Amino acid sequence: MSYPTHVLCFTDSPKSGQKAEYVFSIQGVTSNYRIKNSTSIFTAELLAIFSCLSRLSFLSPPLKILVLSDFSSALHAIQELSSSNPIVQRIHILLHSLSSVSILVTL
């Protein structure tokens, strides 16, 4: 599938040895953030998605965003509207806010 009109955001949560971080890349510009070593990959990936969407929220609408993640558990958690996970809840609020200003997000 092709998304020529979308801004692409790639996310990752690599864990090498004892070091944990999350990474996102928007149109070739990569940002990475060091987090607690005890942070799960699931949480790190949610933080990457949230951070990516937060960064893109500063762009002018209308806008189409495609978030690309290789961690399906995080994407499934975001699809669950009644999630009790606080990061998922923050993502839901952000997604609602983005849609209200004509920023369409595809996960």
Short mmCIF file of C-alpha atoms in Angstrom, two decimals:
data_model
loop_
_atom_site.label_atom_id
_atom_site.label_comp_id
_atom_site.label_asym_id
_atom_site.label_seq_id
_atom_site.Cartn_x
_atom_site.Cartn_y
_atom_site.Cartn_z
CA MET A 1 0.00 0.00 0.00
CA SER A 2 1.18 3.50 -0.76
CA TYR A 3 0.58 6.61 1.35
CA PRO A 4 2.00 9.46 -0.75
CA THR A 5 -0.06 12.15 1.00
CA HIS A 6 0.81 11.07 4.55
CA VAL A 7 3.53 12.23 6.90
CA LEU A 8 5.26 9.02 8.00
CA CYS A 9 6.33 8.37 11.56
CA PHE A 10 8.40 5.27 12.24
CA THR A 11 8.70 4.13 15.86
CA ASP A 12 10.97 1.67 17.62
CA SER A 13 11.92 0.68 21.13
CA PRO A 14 15.30 -1.00 20.90
CA LYS A 15 16.78 -2.56 23.99
CA SER A 16 20.43 -3.41 23.80
CA GLY A 17 21.92 -5.03 26.85
CA GLN A 18 20.64 -3.14 29.86
CA LYS A 19 19.99 0.16 28.05
CA ALA A 20 16.43 1.08 27.13
CA GLU A 21 15.24 3.86 24.84
CA TYR A 22 12.52 4.77 22.41
CA VAL A 23 12.99 6.21 18.96
CA PHE A 24 10.81 7.84 16.35
CA SER A 25 11.57 9.22 12.94
CA ILE A 26 9.51 11.80 11.07
CA GLN A 27 10.44 12.42 7.45
CA GLY A 28 14.00 11.25 8.04
CA VAL A 29 14.60 13.21 11.26
CA THR A 30 15.22 10.77 14.09
CA SER A 31 14.70 11.49 17.79
CA ASN A 32 15.71 9.08 20.52
CA TYR A 33 15.11 9.23 24.25
CA ARG A 34 16.78 7.25 26.99
CA ILE A 35 14.37 5.76 29.55
CA LYS A 36 14.67 3.66 32.70
CA ASN A 37 16.30 0.32 32.02
CA SER A 38 13.41 -1.44 33.74
CA THR A 39 10.87 -0.01 31.25
CA SER A 40 9.16 -2.70 29.22
CA ILE A 41 9.38 -2.70 25.44
CA PHE A 42 5.57 -2.35 25.39
CA THR A 43 5.74 0.87 27.43
CA ALA A 44 8.69 2.17 25.42
CA GLU A 45 6.79 1.65 22.17
CA LEU A 46 3.73 3.45 23.54
CA LEU A 47 5.98 6.34 24.57
CA ALA A 48 7.47 6.43 21.07
CA ILE A 49 4.01 6.59 19.49
CA PHE A 50 2.82 9.26 21.93
CA SER A 51 5.95 11.36 21.41
CA CYS A 52 5.68 11.11 17.64
CA LEU A 53 2.04 12.21 17.67
CA SER A 54 2.87 15.01 20.11
CA ARG A 55 5.60 16.31 17.83
CA LEU A 56 3.31 16.15 14.79
CA SER A 57 0.54 17.99 16.62
CA PHE A 58 2.53 21.20 16.05
CA LEU A 59 2.18 20.95 12.27
CA SER A 60 -0.55 22.86 10.49
CA PRO A 61 -3.73 21.00 9.57
CA PRO A 62 -5.15 19.53 7.46
CA LEU A 63 -2.69 16.69 7.73
CA LYS A 64 -2.60 12.92 7.33
CA ILE A 65 -0.23 10.92 9.53
CA LEU A 66 0.75 7.26 9.21
CA VAL A 67 2.38 5.73 12.30
CA LEU A 68 4.47 2.66 11.50
CA SER A 69 5.36 0.37 14.39
CA ASP A 70 6.64 -3.20 14.43
CA PHE A 71 5.19 -3.81 17.90
CA SER A 72 1.64 -5.03 17.31
CA SER A 73 0.81 -5.30 21.03
CA ALA A 74 1.11 -1.53 21.39
CA LEU A 75 -1.07 -0.93 18.33
CA HIS A 76 -3.70 -3.37 19.64
CA ALA A 77 -3.68 -1.64 23.03
CA ILE A 78 -4.36 1.71 21.37
CA GLN A 79 -7.34 0.16 19.54
CA GLU A 80 -8.82 -0.81 22.93
CA LEU A 81 -10.93 2.21 23.85
CA SER A 82 -11.44 1.11 27.47
CA SER A 83 -7.76 0.59 28.22
CA SER A 84 -6.65 1.43 31.77
CA ASN A 85 -3.05 2.00 30.67
CA PRO A 86 -2.25 5.67 31.37
CA ILE A 87 -0.09 6.08 28.26
CA VAL A 88 -2.78 4.57 26.05
CA GLN A 89 -5.28 6.95 27.64
CA ARG A 90 -2.99 9.90 26.85
CA ILE A 91 -2.71 8.66 23.24
CA HIS A 92 -6.52 8.47 23.02
CA ILE A 93 -6.83 12.07 24.23
CA LEU A 94 -4.19 13.20 21.76
CA LEU A 95 -5.83 11.31 18.88
CA HIS A 96 -9.16 12.96 19.70
CA SER A 97 -7.52 16.38 19.87
CA LEU A 98 -5.77 15.83 16.53
CA SER A 99 -8.95 14.69 14.79
CA SER A 100 -10.80 17.75 16.07
CA VAL A 101 -8.39 19.98 14.11
CA SER A 102 -8.45 17.92 10.90
CA ILE A 103 -5.33 15.85 11.54
CA LEU A 104 -6.08 12.27 10.50
CA VAL A 105 -3.95 9.53 12.09
CA THR A 106 -3.64 6.00 10.75
CA LEU A 107 -2.00 3.39 12.96
#
